Amino acid sequence: VNVYSEEDIVSFGEKEIQSIYYTLRSSILELDDVEVQSRKIYIGFVMNKNICSIFVQKKKIKLWINLKKGELNDYKNIMRDVSHIGHHGIGDYECFVDENSDIDYVMSLIKQSYDKHN
């Protein structure tokens, strides 16, 4: 049985990406009853259901939000519809997060999933 740790997944990213991950992680965990669950490929943030999944890459973070197509209010259109293609995380929406991303806006999208599954 392989055990995958959050640190193993996060360590793949460059220092700046790791810092962005821990900023996102901290903000997500401020939401009530959310736990971190490491998987083989990604890190899930879970309550009774997964609210979002994060895959740390060398120069960016891939984020999936667990909402069905049409349920997310993304007025900046940073998310792409992945409902029709295979992907590692859970949910129909995907975006990349890096040093140029608006973390507050990304958190507003994650919060929509939190509110839906709470």
mmCIF file with all atom_site columns, C-alpha atoms in Angstrom:
data_model
loop_
_atom_site.group_PDB
_atom_site.id
_atom_site.type_symbol
_atom_site.label_atom_id
_atom_site.label_alt_id
_atom_site.label_comp_id
_atom_site.label_asym_id
_atom_site.label_entity_id
_atom_site.label_seq_id
_atom_site.pdbx_PDB_ins_code
_atom_site.Cartn_x
_atom_site.Cartn_y
_atom_site.Cartn_z
_atom_site.occupancy
_atom_site.B_iso_or_equiv
_atom_site.pdbx_formal_charge
_atom_site.auth_seq_id
_atom_site.auth_comp_id
_atom_site.auth_asym_id
_atom_site.auth_atom_id
_atom_site.pdbx_PDB_model_num
ATOM 1   C CA . VAL A 1 1   ? 0.000   0.000  0.000   1.00 0.00 ? 1   VAL A CA 1
ATOM 2   C CA . ASN A 1 2   ? 1.448   3.340  -1.066  1.00 0.00 ? 2   ASN A CA 1
ATOM 3   C CA . VAL A 1 3   ? 0.896   6.337  1.176   1.00 0.00 ? 3   VAL A CA 1
ATOM 4   C CA . TYR A 1 4   ? 1.019   9.720  -0.534  1.00 0.00 ? 4   TYR A CA 1
ATOM 5   C CA . SER A 1 5   ? 1.810   12.760 1.545   1.00 0.00 ? 5   SER A CA 1
ATOM 6   C CA . GLU A 1 6   ? 0.867   16.350 0.923   1.00 0.00 ? 6   GLU A CA 1
ATOM 7   C CA . GLU A 1 7   ? 4.555   17.303 1.206   1.00 0.00 ? 7   GLU A CA 1
ATOM 8   C CA . ASP A 1 8   ? 5.515   14.835 -1.553  1.00 0.00 ? 8   ASP A CA 1
ATOM 9   C CA . ILE A 1 9   ? 3.020   16.398 -3.950  1.00 0.00 ? 9   ILE A CA 1
ATOM 10  C CA . VAL A 1 10  ? 3.822   20.013 -3.019  1.00 0.00 ? 10  VAL A CA 1
ATOM 11  C CA . SER A 1 11  ? 7.601   19.484 -3.218  1.00 0.00 ? 11  SER A CA 1
ATOM 12  C CA . PHE A 1 12  ? 7.354   19.048 -6.988  1.00 0.00 ? 12  PHE A CA 1
ATOM 13  C CA . GLY A 1 13  ? 6.639   22.778 -7.410  1.00 0.00 ? 13  GLY A CA 1
ATOM 14  C CA . GLU A 1 14  ? 9.233   25.511 -7.373  1.00 0.00 ? 14  GLU A CA 1
ATOM 15  C CA . LYS A 1 15  ? 9.494   27.526 -4.140  1.00 0.00 ? 15  LYS A CA 1
ATOM 16  C CA . GLU A 1 16  ? 7.206   30.297 -5.418  1.00 0.00 ? 16  GLU A CA 1
ATOM 17  C CA . ILE A 1 17  ? 4.531   27.758 -6.416  1.00 0.00 ? 17  ILE A CA 1
ATOM 18  C CA . GLN A 1 18  ? 4.848   26.029 -3.040  1.00 0.00 ? 18  GLN A CA 1
ATOM 19  C CA . SER A 1 19  ? 4.266   29.389 -1.364  1.00 0.00 ? 19  SER A CA 1
ATOM 20  C CA . ILE A 1 20  ? 1.147   29.989 -3.483  1.00 0.00 ? 20  ILE A CA 1
ATOM 21  C CA . TYR A 1 21  ? -0.100  26.502 -2.604  1.00 0.00 ? 21  TYR A CA 1
ATOM 22  C CA . TYR A 1 22  ? 0.298   27.122 1.134   1.00 0.00 ? 22  TYR A CA 1
ATOM 23  C CA . THR A 1 23  ? -1.486  30.477 0.809   1.00 0.00 ? 23  THR A CA 1
ATOM 24  C CA . LEU A 1 24  ? -4.409  28.762 -0.951  1.00 0.00 ? 24  LEU A CA 1
ATOM 25  C CA . ARG A 1 25  ? -4.339  25.885 1.544   1.00 0.00 ? 25  ARG A CA 1
ATOM 26  C CA . SER A 1 26  ? -4.518  28.274 4.483   1.00 0.00 ? 26  SER A CA 1
ATOM 27  C CA . SER A 1 27  ? -7.475  30.150 2.983   1.00 0.00 ? 27  SER A CA 1
ATOM 28  C CA . ILE A 1 28  ? -9.351  26.942 2.159   1.00 0.00 ? 28  ILE A CA 1
ATOM 29  C CA . LEU A 1 29  ? -8.813  25.523 5.647   1.00 0.00 ? 29  LEU A CA 1
ATOM 30  C CA . GLU A 1 30  ? -10.323 28.686 7.151   1.00 0.00 ? 30  GLU A CA 1
ATOM 31  C CA . LEU A 1 31  ? -13.649 27.334 5.855   1.00 0.00 ? 31  LEU A CA 1
ATOM 32  C CA . ASP A 1 32  ? -15.375 25.226 8.524   1.00 0.00 ? 32  ASP A CA 1
ATOM 33  C CA . ASP A 1 33  ? -14.920 21.437 8.553   1.00 0.00 ? 33  ASP A CA 1
ATOM 34  C CA . VAL A 1 34  ? -12.575 21.208 5.560   1.00 0.00 ? 34  VAL A CA 1
ATOM 35  C CA . GLU A 1 35  ? -9.823  18.580 5.663   1.00 0.00 ? 35  GLU A CA 1
ATOM 36  C CA . VAL A 1 36  ? -6.809  17.885 3.453   1.00 0.00 ? 36  VAL A CA 1
ATOM 37  C CA . GLN A 1 37  ? -6.633  14.458 1.808   1.00 0.00 ? 37  GLN A CA 1
ATOM 38  C CA . SER A 1 38  ? -3.596  13.515 -0.274  1.00 0.00 ? 38  SER A CA 1
ATOM 39  C CA . ARG A 1 39  ? -4.125  11.244 -3.251  1.00 0.00 ? 39  ARG A CA 1
ATOM 40  C CA . LYS A 1 40  ? -1.606  9.791  -5.673  1.00 0.00 ? 40  LYS A CA 1
ATOM 41  C CA . ILE A 1 41  ? -1.775  12.701 -8.121  1.00 0.00 ? 41  ILE A CA 1
ATOM 42  C CA . TYR A 1 42  ? -3.565  15.527 -6.325  1.00 0.00 ? 42  TYR A CA 1
ATOM 43  C CA . ILE A 1 43  ? -4.534  16.993 -2.960  1.00 0.00 ? 43  ILE A CA 1
ATOM 44  C CA . GLY A 1 44  ? -8.231  17.075 -2.157  1.00 0.00 ? 44  GLY A CA 1
ATOM 45  C CA . PHE A 1 45  ? -9.957  19.549 0.138   1.00 0.00 ? 45  PHE A CA 1
ATOM 46  C CA . VAL A 1 46  ? -12.907 17.684 1.558   1.00 0.00 ? 46  VAL A CA 1
ATOM 47  C CA . MET A 1 47  ? -15.944 18.139 3.791   1.00 0.00 ? 47  MET A CA 1
ATOM 48  C CA . ASN A 1 48  ? -18.713 15.606 3.230   1.00 0.00 ? 48  ASN A CA 1
ATOM 49  C CA . LYS A 1 49  ? -17.664 15.895 -0.445  1.00 0.00 ? 49  LYS A CA 1
ATOM 50  C CA . ASN A 1 50  ? -14.555 17.075 -2.213  1.00 0.00 ? 50  ASN A CA 1
ATOM 51  C CA . ILE A 1 51  ? -14.863 20.851 -2.753  1.00 0.00 ? 51  ILE A CA 1
ATOM 52  C CA . CYS A 1 52  ? -11.703 21.259 -4.830  1.00 0.00 ? 52  CYS A CA 1
ATOM 53  C CA . SER A 1 53  ? -8.593  19.396 -5.922  1.00 0.00 ? 53  SER A CA 1
ATOM 54  C CA . ILE A 1 54  ? -5.084  20.739 -6.447  1.00 0.00 ? 54  ILE A CA 1
ATOM 55  C CA . PHE A 1 55  ? -2.246  19.316 -8.540  1.00 0.00 ? 55  PHE A CA 1
ATOM 56  C CA . VAL A 1 56  ? 1.086   21.054 -7.973  1.00 0.00 ? 56  VAL A CA 1
ATOM 57  C CA . GLN A 1 57  ? 3.236   21.387 -11.080 1.00 0.00 ? 57  GLN A CA 1
ATOM 58  C CA . LYS A 1 58  ? 6.705   22.884 -11.350 1.00 0.00 ? 58  LYS A CA 1
ATOM 59  C CA . LYS A 1 59  ? 5.622   26.393 -12.426 1.00 0.00 ? 59  LYS A CA 1
ATOM 60  C CA . LYS A 1 60  ? 1.866   26.439 -11.716 1.00 0.00 ? 60  LYS A CA 1
ATOM 61  C CA . ILE A 1 61  ? -0.960  24.827 -9.807  1.00 0.00 ? 61  ILE A CA 1
ATOM 62  C CA . LYS A 1 62  ? -3.801  23.054 -11.548 1.00 0.00 ? 62  LYS A CA 1
ATOM 63  C CA . LEU A 1 63  ? -7.057  23.538 -9.636  1.00 0.00 ? 63  LEU A CA 1
ATOM 64  C CA . TRP A 1 64  ? -10.351 21.718 -10.134 1.00 0.00 ? 64  TRP A CA 1
ATOM 65  C CA . ILE A 1 65  ? -13.572 22.933 -8.530  1.00 0.00 ? 65  ILE A CA 1
ATOM 66  C CA . ASN A 1 66  ? -16.194 20.322 -7.725  1.00 0.00 ? 66  ASN A CA 1
ATOM 67  C CA . LEU A 1 67  ? -19.244 21.820 -9.359  1.00 0.00 ? 67  LEU A CA 1
ATOM 68  C CA . LYS A 1 68  ? -21.209 20.577 -12.348 1.00 0.00 ? 68  LYS A CA 1
ATOM 69  C CA . LYS A 1 69  ? -21.109 22.494 -15.604 1.00 0.00 ? 69  LYS A CA 1
ATOM 70  C CA . GLY A 1 70  ? -23.353 25.554 -15.314 1.00 0.00 ? 70  GLY A CA 1
ATOM 71  C CA . GLU A 1 71  ? -23.210 25.786 -11.490 1.00 0.00 ? 71  GLU A CA 1
ATOM 72  C CA . LEU A 1 72  ? -20.202 28.125 -11.187 1.00 0.00 ? 72  LEU A CA 1
ATOM 73  C CA . ASN A 1 73  ? -20.452 31.910 -11.394 1.00 0.00 ? 73  ASN A CA 1
ATOM 74  C CA . ASP A 1 74  ? -17.064 32.794 -12.944 1.00 0.00 ? 74  ASP A CA 1
ATOM 75  C CA . TYR A 1 75  ? -17.466 36.317 -14.319 1.00 0.00 ? 75  TYR A CA 1
ATOM 76  C CA . LYS A 1 76  ? -13.731 36.586 -15.102 1.00 0.00 ? 76  LYS A CA 1
ATOM 77  C CA . ASN A 1 77  ? -13.891 33.355 -17.112 1.00 0.00 ? 77  ASN A CA 1
ATOM 78  C CA . ILE A 1 78  ? -10.665 31.903 -15.691 1.00 0.00 ? 78  ILE A CA 1
ATOM 79  C CA . MET A 1 79  ? -12.095 28.383 -15.399 1.00 0.00 ? 79  MET A CA 1
ATOM 80  C CA . ARG A 1 80  ? -12.367 26.009 -18.321 1.00 0.00 ? 80  ARG A CA 1
ATOM 81  C CA . ASP A 1 81  ? -15.027 23.374 -18.796 1.00 0.00 ? 81  ASP A CA 1
ATOM 82  C CA . VAL A 1 82  ? -13.467 19.898 -18.435 1.00 0.00 ? 82  VAL A CA 1
ATOM 83  C CA . SER A 1 83  ? -16.763 18.035 -18.134 1.00 0.00 ? 83  SER A CA 1
ATOM 84  C CA . HIS A 1 84  ? -16.169 16.368 -21.496 1.00 0.00 ? 84  HIS A CA 1
ATOM 85  C CA . ILE A 1 85  ? -12.529 15.304 -21.013 1.00 0.00 ? 85  ILE A CA 1
ATOM 86  C CA . GLY A 1 86  ? -10.680 13.085 -18.577 1.00 0.00 ? 86  GLY A CA 1
ATOM 87  C CA . HIS A 1 87  ? -8.758  14.771 -15.770 1.00 0.00 ? 87  HIS A CA 1
ATOM 88  C CA . HIS A 1 88  ? -7.266  13.892 -12.394 1.00 0.00 ? 88  HIS A CA 1
ATOM 89  C CA . GLY A 1 89  ? -9.277  16.112 -10.045 1.00 0.00 ? 89  GLY A CA 1
ATOM 90  C CA . ILE A 1 90  ? -12.949 16.090 -9.165  1.00 0.00 ? 90  ILE A CA 1
ATOM 91  C CA . GLY A 1 91  ? -15.337 18.569 -10.776 1.00 0.00 ? 91  GLY A CA 1
ATOM 92  C CA . ASP A 1 92  ? -16.199 20.066 -14.144 1.00 0.00 ? 92  ASP A CA 1
ATOM 93  C CA . TYR A 1 93  ? -14.071 23.236 -13.827 1.00 0.00 ? 93  TYR A CA 1
ATOM 94  C CA . GLU A 1 94  ? -10.304 23.645 -14.107 1.00 0.00 ? 94  GLU A CA 1
ATOM 95  C CA . CYS A 1 95  ? -7.874  26.553 -14.017 1.00 0.00 ? 95  CYS A CA 1
ATOM 96  C CA . PHE A 1 96  ? -4.202  27.245 -13.514 1.00 0.00 ? 96  PHE A CA 1
ATOM 97  C CA . VAL A 1 97  ? -2.944  29.283 -10.578 1.00 0.00 ? 97  VAL A CA 1
ATOM 98  C CA . ASP A 1 98  ? 0.453   30.987 -10.560 1.00 0.00 ? 98  ASP A CA 1
ATOM 99  C CA . GLU A 1 99  ? 2.128   34.168 -9.323  1.00 0.00 ? 99  GLU A CA 1
ATOM 100 C CA . ASN A 1 100 ? -0.103  36.276 -11.612 1.00 0.00 ? 100 ASN A CA 1
ATOM 101 C CA . SER A 1 101 ? -3.373  34.826 -10.316 1.00 0.00 ? 101 SER A CA 1
ATOM 102 C CA . ASP A 1 102 ? -5.889  36.725 -8.209  1.00 0.00 ? 102 ASP A CA 1
ATOM 103 C CA . ILE A 1 103 ? -5.995  34.408 -5.172  1.00 0.00 ? 103 ILE A CA 1
ATOM 104 C CA . ASP A 1 104 ? -8.979  36.237 -3.663  1.00 0.00 ? 104 ASP A CA 1
ATOM 105 C CA . TYR A 1 105 ? -10.980 35.650 -6.840  1.00 0.00 ? 105 TYR A CA 1
ATOM 106 C CA . VAL A 1 106 ? -9.909  31.986 -6.960  1.00 0.00 ? 106 VAL A CA 1
ATOM 107 C CA . MET A 1 107 ? -11.060 31.634 -3.344  1.00 0.00 ? 107 MET A CA 1
ATOM 108 C CA . SER A 1 108 ? -14.446 33.150 -4.253  1.00 0.00 ? 108 SER A CA 1
ATOM 109 C CA . LEU A 1 109 ? -14.848 30.329 -6.792  1.00 0.00 ? 109 LEU A CA 1
ATOM 110 C CA . ILE A 1 110 ? -13.779 27.650 -4.292  1.00 0.00 ? 110 ILE A CA 1
ATOM 111 C CA . LYS A 1 111 ? -16.238 29.120 -1.776  1.00 0.00 ? 111 LYS A CA 1
ATOM 112 C CA . GLN A 1 112 ? -19.083 28.548 -4.249  1.00 0.00 ? 112 GLN A CA 1
ATOM 113 C CA . SER A 1 113 ? -18.262 24.836 -4.192  1.00 0.00 ? 113 SER A CA 1
ATOM 114 C CA . TYR A 1 114 ? -17.968 24.930 -0.396  1.00 0.00 ? 114 TYR A CA 1
ATOM 115 C CA . ASP A 1 115 ? -21.392 26.589 -0.089  1.00 0.00 ? 115 ASP A CA 1
ATOM 116 C CA . LYS A 1 116 ? -22.976 24.081 -2.486  1.00 0.00 ? 116 LYS A CA 1
ATOM 117 C CA . HIS A 1 117 ? -21.622 21.044 -0.612  1.00 0.00 ? 117 HIS A CA 1
ATOM 118 C CA . ASN A 1 118 ? -22.054 22.405 2.917   1.00 0.00 ? 118 ASN A CA 1
#
